[in-house]
Amino acid sequence: MESRMFDPFAPQRQPTRRRLLKAALAGAAPLALPSLAFAAPEPLVVGGLPVTCNLTLPVACMAKATSNARAGTTHNGFAYAKYSGWPEIKESLMTGRIQAAYMLAPLVMDLTDKRIPLKIVSLGHRSGAVIMVRTDSANKTFKDLKGKRIAIPSRFAVDFLFLRKMLAREGMTPKDIQVIEMPPPDMPAALYAKAVDAYCTGEPFGAAAQRAGYARPLSMTRDQWRNYICCVLTVREELIRDNRPLVQELVNHVQAAGNWLDATPLNRSKAVAIAAGRKFFNQDPNVLKFVMESPADRVTYGDLRMIRAEFDELMQLSIEAGTLKKPVAYASYVDESFVKNLKPTIITL
């Protein structure tokens, strides 16, 4: 309806009766507003990166959407928001643009120490990081990387802690290598062009170069650090305060997705088909399939327990690396209540 300012000096062409009827209808309009309360609720947006460490997220989102569709409801749905890097996802969580995301565990420790109201409520995966070198490289052991250029995603990434752990194991120090921070999607090309001698990151960026034939794994967390954790499901504290049942539903589905992924190879194949789509990772399914099969425990998901000693180890490694300045109290960044109150959830996909 066109809106006009009222001019008391303009000729009033509209009949009085029509004006009165129009005014009565306008006055009645607010009575229609309560109908908005019956609009479908918006899904909870959960941020994530297109990495197989985050694979439980697309599975959880799709499983919830499938169960909702069968029940004829949109209640408590989840939506995936793809981010290109940790700085972007960190900013969105800090500012409240999103209420939940898969985040780097040491980064959550740092943010909560800076009084950003966040809580880790579940693990997202186990293992999944690799150190890659060129296939034709003379580097056969980790010690051969002395003096070489090695790319990492971020100094807050657990990949960096894995690299430091390997250095310590071989009696080396960070001064023995040259560390370069680089977005993981750029790492395979950098290795191919010999801009770096190696890179340490999560999948599928190691598998992409290996499958292409010009790179091979030098070290894998599956062999060197079996209880490795990196990406954790993190939510803002106001979401816990305002909608605890929704957070519980999300944790139920993420934990169930982890068990489902490790249950059978068929489930992993289904997960690849889901995650490769435009709605989620938008990646080559053959690369994701390679990660799931080469070997089968390259990334694992079935044991998503939150163990304090493992977080303490990450914290100590982060302090030694200089990315954390001081110890952070476990209870300040972890909320175990949702894992302790897990409800059996069946993943049907």
mmCIF file of C-alpha atoms in Angstrom:
data_model
loop_
_atom_site.group_PDB
_atom_site.id
_atom_site.type_symbol
_atom_site.label_atom_id
_atom_site.label_comp_id
_atom_site.label_asym_id
_atom_site.label_seq_id
_atom_site.Cartn_x
_atom_site.Cartn_y
_atom_site.Cartn_z
ATOM 1 C CA MET A 1 0.000 0.000 0.000
ATOM 2 C CA GLU A 2 1.342 3.414 -0.942
ATOM 3 C CA SER A 3 2.106 5.680 2.000
ATOM 4 C CA ARG A 4 1.351 9.439 1.758
ATOM 5 C CA MET A 5 1.883 12.259 4.234
ATOM 6 C CA PHE A 6 -1.377 13.921 5.241
ATOM 7 C CA ASP A 7 -1.747 17.460 3.895
ATOM 8 C CA PRO A 8 -4.586 19.384 5.652
ATOM 9 C CA PHE A 9 -4.788 21.855 2.729
ATOM 10 C CA ALA A 10 -5.076 19.215 0.015
ATOM 11 C CA PRO A 11 -8.552 18.519 -1.371
ATOM 12 C CA GLN A 12 -10.045 15.441 0.331
ATOM 13 C CA ARG A 13 -11.264 13.374 -2.632
ATOM 14 C CA GLN A 14 -11.942 10.213 -0.662
ATOM 15 C CA PRO A 15 -15.497 9.843 0.697
ATOM 16 C CA THR A 16 -15.738 10.115 4.475
ATOM 17 C CA ARG A 17 -17.157 6.599 4.818
ATOM 18 C CA ARG A 18 -14.206 5.080 2.975
ATOM 19 C CA ARG A 19 -11.756 7.010 5.107
ATOM 20 C CA LEU A 20 -13.406 5.775 8.289
ATOM 21 C CA LEU A 21 -13.425 2.164 7.069
ATOM 22 C CA LYS A 22 -9.759 2.430 6.098
ATOM 23 C CA ALA A 23 -8.845 3.820 9.516
ATOM 24 C CA ALA A 24 -10.797 1.044 11.256
ATOM 25 C CA LEU A 25 -8.941 -1.629 9.284
ATOM 26 C CA ALA A 26 -5.606 0.019 10.033
ATOM 27 C CA GLY A 27 -6.435 0.055 13.714
ATOM 28 C CA ALA A 28 -7.304 -3.628 13.592
ATOM 29 C CA ALA A 29 -4.017 -4.588 11.907
ATOM 30 C CA PRO A 30 -2.039 -5.130 15.125
ATOM 31 C CA LEU A 31 -4.481 -7.902 16.055
ATOM 32 C CA ALA A 32 -2.968 -10.000 13.275
ATOM 33 C CA LEU A 33 0.557 -9.825 14.676
ATOM 34 C CA PRO A 34 0.298 -12.781 17.092
ATOM 35 C CA SER A 35 0.069 -15.111 14.080
ATOM 36 C CA LEU A 36 3.816 -14.540 13.622
ATOM 37 C CA ALA A 37 4.375 -16.698 16.683
ATOM 38 C CA PHE A 38 3.377 -19.728 14.625
ATOM 39 C CA ALA A 39 6.126 -19.181 12.038
ATOM 40 C CA ALA A 40 8.609 -22.045 11.661
ATOM 41 C CA PRO A 41 11.532 -21.624 14.076
ATOM 42 C CA GLU A 42 14.903 -20.781 12.571
ATOM 43 C CA PRO A 43 17.461 -23.616 12.711
ATOM 44 C CA LEU A 44 20.517 -23.287 14.917
ATOM 45 C CA VAL A 45 23.395 -22.236 12.659
ATOM 46 C CA VAL A 46 26.607 -24.128 13.420
ATOM 47 C CA GLY A 47 29.821 -22.928 11.804
ATOM 48 C CA GLY A 48 32.463 -25.266 10.486
ATOM 49 C CA LEU A 49 35.332 -25.640 8.048
ATOM 50 C CA PRO A 50 35.189 -27.987 5.031
ATOM 51 C CA VAL A 51 37.560 -30.486 6.663
ATOM 52 C CA THR A 52 37.011 -34.124 7.574
ATOM 53 C CA CYS A 53 37.756 -33.269 11.212
ATOM 54 C CA ASN A 54 34.311 -31.613 11.058
ATOM 55 C CA LEU A 55 32.534 -34.491 9.315
ATOM 56 C CA THR A 56 30.274 -35.218 12.283
ATOM 57 C CA LEU A 57 28.642 -31.814 11.704
ATOM 58 C CA PRO A 58 27.136 -32.444 8.212
ATOM 59 C CA VAL A 59 26.041 -35.898 9.384
ATOM 60 C CA ALA A 60 24.349 -34.436 12.472
ATOM 61 C CA CYS A 61 22.654 -31.683 10.431
ATOM 62 C CA MET A 62 21.343 -34.097 7.808
ATOM 63 C CA ALA A 63 20.256 -36.699 10.367
ATOM 64 C CA LYS A 64 18.281 -34.099 12.300
ATOM 65 C CA ALA A 65 16.671 -32.755 9.110
ATOM 66 C CA THR A 66 15.710 -36.308 8.095
ATOM 67 C CA SER A 67 14.151 -37.123 11.464
ATOM 68 C CA ASN A 68 12.316 -33.790 11.495
ATOM 69 C CA ALA A 69 10.921 -34.416 8.009
ATOM 70 C CA ARG A 70 9.629 -37.831 9.054
ATOM 71 C CA ALA A 71 8.024 -36.312 12.133
ATOM 72 C CA GLY A 72 6.544 -33.447 10.112
ATOM 73 C CA THR A 73 8.290 -30.769 12.182
ATOM 74 C CA THR A 74 11.092 -28.235 11.896
ATOM 75 C CA HIS A 75 11.593 -28.038 15.647
ATOM 76 C CA ASN A 76 15.213 -27.869 16.849
ATOM 77 C CA GLY A 77 16.830 -28.060 13.416
ATOM 78 C CA PHE A 78 20.510 -27.397 12.645
ATOM 79 C CA ALA A 79 22.068 -25.576 9.693
ATOM 80 C CA TYR A 80 25.689 -25.733 8.530
ATOM 81 C CA ALA A 81 27.576 -22.514 7.785
ATOM 82 C CA LYS A 82 30.833 -23.019 5.876
ATOM 83 C CA TYR A 83 33.819 -20.867 6.805
ATOM 84 C CA SER A 84 37.123 -20.616 4.979
ATOM 85 C CA GLY A 85 39.435 -20.207 7.981
ATOM 86 C CA TRP A 86 39.772 -20.062 11.754
ATOM 87 C CA PRO A 87 40.006 -16.244 11.983
ATOM 88 C CA GLU A 88 36.593 -15.865 10.315
ATOM 89 C CA ILE A 89 34.866 -18.461 12.448
ATOM 90 C CA LYS A 90 36.496 -17.059 15.578
ATOM 91 C CA GLU A 91 35.220 -13.559 14.766
ATOM 92 C CA SER A 92 31.684 -14.814 14.153
ATOM 93 C CA LEU A 93 31.589 -16.631 17.495
ATOM 94 C CA MET A 94 33.114 -13.713 19.381
ATOM 95 C CA THR A 95 30.596 -11.232 18.015
ATOM 96 C CA GLY A 96 27.627 -13.566 18.346
ATOM 97 C CA ARG A 97 26.851 -13.738 14.618
ATOM 98 C CA ILE A 98 26.703 -17.490 15.178
ATOM 99 C CA GLN A 99 25.972 -19.256 18.435
ATOM 100 C CA ALA A 100 27.808 -22.532 17.811
ATOM 101 C CA ALA A 101 30.775 -23.802 15.812
ATOM 102 C CA TYR A 102 33.525 -26.370 15.537
ATOM 103 C CA MET A 103 36.614 -24.628 16.883
ATOM 104 C CA LEU A 104 40.251 -25.324 17.697
ATOM 105 C CA ALA A 105 40.453 -26.444 21.326
ATOM 106 C CA PRO A 106 43.465 -24.234 22.249
ATOM 107 C CA LEU A 107 41.771 -21.248 20.629
ATOM 108 C CA VAL A 108 38.687 -21.764 22.814
ATOM 109 C CA MET A 109 40.939 -21.873 25.882
ATOM 110 C CA ASP A 110 42.492 -18.562 24.856
ATOM 111 C CA LEU A 111 39.144 -16.892 24.138
ATOM 112 C CA THR A 112 37.563 -17.959 27.420
ATOM 113 C CA ASP A 113 40.652 -16.704 29.252
ATOM 114 C CA LYS A 114 39.874 -13.363 27.588
ATOM 115 C CA ARG A 115 36.320 -13.583 28.968
ATOM 116 C CA ILE A 116 34.572 -14.480 25.714
ATOM 117 C CA PRO A 117 31.529 -16.490 26.942
ATOM 118 C CA LEU A 118 32.149 -19.856 25.240
ATOM 119 C CA LYS A 119 31.960 -23.490 26.322
ATOM 120 C CA ILE A 120 33.181 -26.703 24.705
ATOM 121 C CA VAL A 121 30.316 -29.211 24.881
ATOM 122 C CA SER A 122 31.619 -32.121 22.785
ATOM 123 C CA LEU A 123 34.563 -33.407 20.787
ATOM 124 C CA GLY A 124 34.131 -33.487 17.028
ATOM 125 C CA HIS A 125 36.635 -36.185 15.991
ATOM 126 C CA ARG A 126 39.861 -38.003 16.814
ATOM 127 C CA SER A 127 43.150 -38.032 14.900
ATOM 128 C CA GLY A 128 43.195 -36.694 11.329
ATOM 129 C CA ALA A 129 46.380 -34.598 11.026
ATOM 130 C CA VAL A 130 49.292 -35.426 8.727
ATOM 131 C CA ILE A 131 52.747 -34.128 7.858
ATOM 132 C CA MET A 132 53.117 -34.287 4.076
ATOM 133 C CA VAL A 133 56.261 -34.169 1.917
ATOM 134 C CA ARG A 134 56.790 -34.494 -1.824
ATOM 135 C CA THR A 135 56.850 -38.021 -3.215
ATOM 136 C CA ASP A 136 60.269 -37.361 -4.775
ATOM 137 C CA SER A 137 61.615 -35.756 -1.590
ATOM 138 C CA ALA A 138 64.750 -37.044 0.106
ATOM 139 C CA ASN A 139 62.966 -36.553 3.448
ATOM 140 C CA LYS A 140 62.411 -40.084 4.732
ATOM 141 C CA THR A 141 62.217 -39.444 8.471
ATOM 142 C CA PHE A 142 61.075 -36.505 10.547
ATOM 143 C CA LYS A 143 64.691 -35.642 11.396
ATOM 144 C CA ASP A 144 65.283 -35.008 7.700
ATOM 145 C CA LEU A 145 63.110 -31.890 8.005
ATOM 146 C CA LYS A 146 65.827 -30.067 9.935
ATOM 147 C CA GLY A 147 66.351 -26.643 8.372
ATOM 148 C CA LYS A 148 63.295 -27.052 6.118
ATOM 149 C CA ARG A 149 60.212 -24.880 5.555
ATOM 150 C CA ILE A 150 57.047 -26.388 7.039
ATOM 151 C CA ALA A 151 53.575 -24.880 6.629
ATOM 152 C CA ILE A 152 50.967 -24.975 9.414
ATOM 153 C CA PRO A 153 47.389 -23.575 9.442
ATOM 154 C CA SER A 154 47.871 -21.427 12.548
ATOM 155 C CA ARG A 155 49.962 -21.276 15.699
ATOM 156 C CA PHE A 156 46.701 -21.922 17.574
ATOM 157 C CA ALA A 157 46.074 -25.084 15.533
ATOM 158 C CA VAL A 158 46.671 -28.437 17.191
ATOM 159 C CA ASP A 159 48.562 -29.336 13.998
ATOM 160 C CA PHE A 160 51.262 -26.948 15.253
ATOM 161 C CA LEU A 161 51.309 -28.764 18.596
ATOM 162 C CA PHE A 162 51.627 -32.065 16.721
ATOM 163 C CA LEU A 163 54.620 -30.636 14.871
ATOM 164 C CA ARG A 164 56.202 -29.501 18.147
ATOM 165 C CA LYS A 165 55.505 -32.895 19.713
ATOM 166 C CA MET A 166 57.381 -34.565 16.849
ATOM 167 C CA LEU A 167 60.265 -32.124 17.240
ATOM 168 C CA ALA A 168 60.591 -32.966 20.927
ATOM 169 C CA ARG A 169 60.419 -36.686 20.204
ATOM 170 C CA GLU A 170 63.365 -36.400 17.814
ATOM 171 C CA GLY A 171 65.422 -34.184 20.121
ATOM 172 C CA MET A 172 64.870 -31.134 17.910
ATOM 173 C CA THR A 173 63.598 -27.644 18.742
ATOM 174 C CA PRO A 174 61.396 -25.175 16.822
ATOM 175 C CA LYS A 175 64.603 -23.335 15.897
ATOM 176 C CA ASP A 176 65.565 -26.344 13.780
ATOM 177 C CA ILE A 177 62.787 -25.638 11.244
ATOM 178 C CA GLN A 178 61.166 -22.647 9.547
ATOM 179 C CA VAL A 179 57.443 -22.473 10.302
ATOM 180 C CA ILE A 180 55.136 -20.717 7.824
ATOM 181 C CA GLU A 181 51.446 -20.043 8.521
ATOM 182 C CA MET A 182 49.267 -20.782 5.491
ATOM 183 C CA PRO A 183 45.575 -21.583 4.783
ATOM 184 C CA PRO A 184 45.304 -25.384 4.409
ATOM 185 C CA PRO A 185 43.705 -25.227 0.927
ATOM 186 C CA ASP A 186 46.894 -23.512 -0.338
ATOM 187 C CA MET A 187 49.271 -26.114 1.092
ATOM 188 C CA PRO A 188 49.135 -28.827 -1.618
ATOM 189 C CA ALA A 189 49.923 -26.282 -4.354
ATOM 190 C CA ALA A 190 52.717 -24.765 -2.258
ATOM 191 C CA LEU A 191 54.284 -28.200 -1.814
ATOM 192 C CA TYR A 192 53.920 -28.962 -5.519
ATOM 193 C CA ALA A 193 55.635 -25.670 -6.415
ATOM 194 C CA LYS A 194 58.363 -26.358 -3.819
ATOM 195 C CA ALA A 195 57.468 -23.159 -1.969
ATOM 196 C CA VAL A 196 57.501 -25.315 1.199
ATOM 197 C CA ASP A 197 59.274 -28.579 1.968
ATOM 198 C CA ALA A 198 56.435 -30.027 4.029
ATOM 199 C CA TYR A 199 53.107 -29.129 5.554
ATOM 200 C CA CYS A 200 51.244 -30.195 8.670
ATOM 201 C CA THR A 201 47.458 -29.968 8.594
ATOM 202 C CA GLY A 202 44.146 -31.770 8.868
ATOM 203 C CA GLU A 203 42.417 -33.678 6.099
ATOM 204 C CA PRO A 204 41.452 -33.676 3.276
ATOM 205 C CA PHE A 205 44.373 -31.418 2.303
ATOM 206 C CA GLY A 206 46.952 -34.126 2.848
ATOM 207 C CA ALA A 207 44.910 -36.710 0.980
ATOM 208 C CA ALA A 208 44.319 -34.351 -1.947
ATOM 209 C CA ALA A 209 48.053 -34.143 -2.698
ATOM 210 C CA GLN A 210 48.644 -37.824 -1.952
ATOM 211 C CA ARG A 211 45.849 -38.930 -4.254
ATOM 212 C CA ALA A 212 47.207 -36.637 -6.983
ATOM 213 C CA GLY A 213 50.473 -38.546 -6.729
ATOM 214 C CA TYR A 214 52.979 -35.833 -5.815
ATOM 215 C CA ALA A 215 52.941 -36.123 -2.014
ATOM 216 C CA ARG A 216 53.168 -38.766 0.695
ATOM 217 C CA PRO A 217 52.596 -38.772 4.462
ATOM 218 C CA LEU A 218 55.749 -38.509 6.555
ATOM 219 C CA SER A 219 53.929 -38.684 9.898
ATOM 220 C CA MET A 220 50.289 -39.178 10.886
ATOM 221 C CA THR A 221 48.581 -38.589 14.201
ATOM 222 C CA ARG A 222 47.026 -42.080 13.941
ATOM 223 C CA ASP A 223 50.554 -43.430 14.471
ATOM 224 C CA GLN A 224 52.131 -40.782 16.686
ATOM 225 C CA TRP A 225 49.333 -39.306 18.848
ATOM 226 C CA ARG A 226 46.351 -41.633 19.117
ATOM 227 C CA ASN A 227 44.358 -39.462 21.533
ATOM 228 C CA TYR A 228 44.824 -36.366 19.341
ATOM 229 C CA ILE A 229 41.911 -33.925 19.467
ATOM 230 C CA CYS A 230 41.590 -30.724 17.514
ATOM 231 C CA CYS A 231 38.127 -29.494 16.513
ATOM 232 C CA VAL A 232 35.597 -29.290 19.333
ATOM 233 C CA LEU A 233 31.927 -28.337 19.340
ATOM 234 C CA THR A 234 31.741 -24.919 21.000
ATOM 235 C CA VAL A 235 28.676 -22.850 21.900
ATOM 236 C CA ARG A 236 28.103 -19.428 23.375
ATOM 237 C CA GLU A 237 27.049 -19.431 27.013
ATOM 238 C CA GLU A 238 23.877 -17.441 26.331
ATOM 239 C CA LEU A 239 22.659 -20.256 24.078
ATOM 240 C CA ILE A 240 23.148 -22.678 26.967
ATOM 241 C CA ARG A 241 21.323 -20.277 29.264
ATOM 242 C CA ASP A 242 18.439 -19.570 26.879
ATOM 243 C CA ASN A 243 17.965 -22.908 25.125
ATOM 244 C CA ARG A 244 19.617 -25.789 26.947
ATOM 245 C CA PRO A 245 17.369 -28.434 25.271
ATOM 246 C CA LEU A 246 18.553 -27.305 21.824
ATOM 247 C CA VAL A 247 22.220 -27.589 22.841
ATOM 248 C CA GLN A 248 21.511 -31.037 24.285
ATOM 249 C CA GLU A 249 19.879 -32.084 21.009
ATOM 250 C CA LEU A 250 22.910 -30.889 19.065
ATOM 251 C CA VAL A 251 25.348 -32.761 21.311
ATOM 252 C CA ASN A 252 23.170 -35.890 21.101
ATOM 253 C CA HIS A 253 23.359 -35.808 17.316
ATOM 254 C CA VAL A 254 27.080 -35.014 17.086
ATOM 255 C CA GLN A 255 28.015 -37.835 19.445
ATOM 256 C CA ALA A 256 25.662 -40.225 17.651
ATOM 257 C CA ALA A 257 27.136 -39.150 14.310
ATOM 258 C CA GLY A 258 30.603 -40.097 15.556
ATOM 259 C CA ASN A 259 29.517 -43.608 16.539
ATOM 260 C CA TRP A 260 27.603 -43.993 13.268
ATOM 261 C CA LEU A 261 30.612 -42.950 11.176
ATOM 262 C CA ASP A 262 32.873 -45.558 12.748
ATOM 263 C CA ALA A 263 30.257 -48.324 12.726
ATOM 264 C CA THR A 264 30.558 -49.431 9.079
ATOM 265 C CA PRO A 265 32.372 -48.457 5.847
ATOM 266 C CA LEU A 266 28.938 -48.009 4.264
ATOM 267 C CA ASN A 267 28.121 -45.241 6.719
ATOM 268 C CA ARG A 268 31.365 -43.473 5.842
ATOM 269 C CA SER A 269 30.443 -43.684 2.155
ATOM 270 C CA LYS A 270 27.061 -42.114 2.917
ATOM 271 C CA ALA A 271 28.780 -39.380 4.931
ATOM 272 C CA VAL A 272 31.110 -38.615 2.002
ATOM 273 C CA ALA A 273 28.128 -38.248 -0.350
ATOM 274 C CA ILE A 274 26.476 -35.854 2.097
ATOM 275 C CA ALA A 275 29.535 -33.748 2.952
ATOM 276 C CA ALA A 276 30.739 -33.425 -0.648
ATOM 277 C CA GLY A 277 27.520 -31.646 -1.688
ATOM 278 C CA ARG A 278 27.102 -27.910 -2.220
ATOM 279 C CA LYS A 279 25.150 -27.570 1.022
ATOM 280 C CA PHE A 280 28.197 -28.640 3.034
ATOM 281 C CA PHE A 281 31.867 -28.970 2.004
ATOM 282 C CA ASN A 282 31.371 -28.681 -1.770
ATOM 283 C CA GLN A 283 34.410 -30.878 -2.438
ATOM 284 C CA ASP A 284 35.461 -33.738 -4.679
ATOM 285 C CA PRO A 285 33.858 -36.847 -3.117
ATOM 286 C CA ASN A 286 36.751 -38.973 -4.346
ATOM 287 C CA VAL A 287 39.193 -37.030 -2.150
ATOM 288 C CA LEU A 288 36.938 -37.398 0.893
ATOM 289 C CA LYS A 289 36.530 -41.098 0.114
ATOM 290 C CA PHE A 290 40.326 -41.422 -0.022
ATOM 291 C CA VAL A 291 40.563 -39.937 3.485
ATOM 292 C CA MET A 292 37.976 -42.405 4.786
ATOM 293 C CA GLU A 293 39.751 -45.426 3.329
ATOM 294 C CA SER A 294 43.515 -44.748 3.234
ATOM 295 C CA PRO A 295 43.745 -46.091 5.888
ATOM 296 C CA ALA A 296 40.336 -46.510 7.491
ATOM 297 C CA ASP A 297 41.503 -44.946 10.778
ATOM 298 C CA ARG A 298 43.159 -41.911 9.187
ATOM 299 C CA VAL A 299 40.425 -39.911 10.957
ATOM 300 C CA THR A 300 38.264 -41.487 13.655
ATOM 301 C CA TYR A 301 35.041 -40.342 15.273
ATOM 302 C CA GLY A 302 33.683 -43.073 17.538
ATOM 303 C CA ASP A 303 35.383 -42.054 20.786
ATOM 304 C CA LEU A 304 34.225 -38.507 21.497
ATOM 305 C CA ARG A 305 34.642 -38.627 25.273
ATOM 306 C CA MET A 306 35.753 -35.398 26.911
ATOM 307 C CA ILE A 307 38.729 -36.327 29.088
ATOM 308 C CA ARG A 308 40.201 -33.628 31.278
ATOM 309 C CA ALA A 309 43.741 -35.024 31.144
ATOM 310 C CA GLU A 310 43.758 -34.695 27.351
ATOM 311 C CA PHE A 311 42.686 -31.053 27.511
ATOM 312 C CA ASP A 312 45.308 -30.439 30.199
ATOM 313 C CA GLU A 313 47.950 -31.875 27.870
ATOM 314 C CA LEU A 314 46.799 -29.577 25.053
ATOM 315 C CA MET A 315 46.897 -26.622 27.418
ATOM 316 C CA GLN A 316 50.418 -27.427 28.592
ATOM 317 C CA LEU A 317 51.629 -27.848 25.007
ATOM 318 C CA SER A 318 50.013 -24.508 24.111
ATOM 319 C CA ILE A 319 51.741 -22.775 27.029
ATOM 320 C CA GLU A 320 55.078 -24.220 25.922
ATOM 321 C CA ALA A 321 54.357 -23.027 22.377
ATOM 322 C CA GLY A 322 53.560 -19.526 23.640
ATOM 323 C CA THR A 323 50.018 -19.455 22.298
ATOM 324 C CA LEU A 324 48.643 -19.507 25.844
ATOM 325 C CA LYS A 325 50.199 -17.243 28.451
ATOM 326 C CA LYS A 326 49.003 -19.103 31.535
ATOM 327 C CA PRO A 327 46.970 -22.142 32.603
ATOM 328 C CA VAL A 328 43.209 -21.886 32.061
ATOM 329 C CA ALA A 329 40.763 -23.553 34.461
ATOM 330 C CA TYR A 330 39.088 -26.577 32.843
ATOM 331 C CA ALA A 331 35.629 -25.617 34.127
ATOM 332 C CA SER A 332 35.936 -22.177 32.541
ATOM 333 C CA TYR A 333 35.978 -23.537 28.995
ATOM 334 C CA VAL A 334 34.297 -26.982 29.200
ATOM 335 C CA ASP A 335 30.700 -27.868 30.070
ATOM 336 C CA GLU A 336 30.494 -31.653 30.543
ATOM 337 C CA SER A 337 26.811 -31.676 31.483
ATOM 338 C CA PHE A 338 25.545 -32.318 27.957
ATOM 339 C CA VAL A 339 27.777 -35.352 27.398
ATOM 340 C CA LYS A 340 26.821 -36.674 30.829
ATOM 341 C CA ASN A 341 23.130 -36.310 29.919
ATOM 342 C CA LEU A 342 23.363 -37.867 26.448
ATOM 343 C CA LYS A 343 20.150 -39.378 25.108
ATOM 344 C CA PRO A 344 20.343 -42.301 22.680
ATOM 345 C CA THR A 345 19.948 -40.921 19.163
ATOM 346 C CA ILE A 346 19.568 -43.074 16.073
ATOM 347 C CA ILE A 347 21.194 -41.791 12.873
ATOM 348 C CA THR A 348 19.051 -42.832 9.912
ATOM 349 C CA LEU A 349 20.456 -41.729 6.567
#
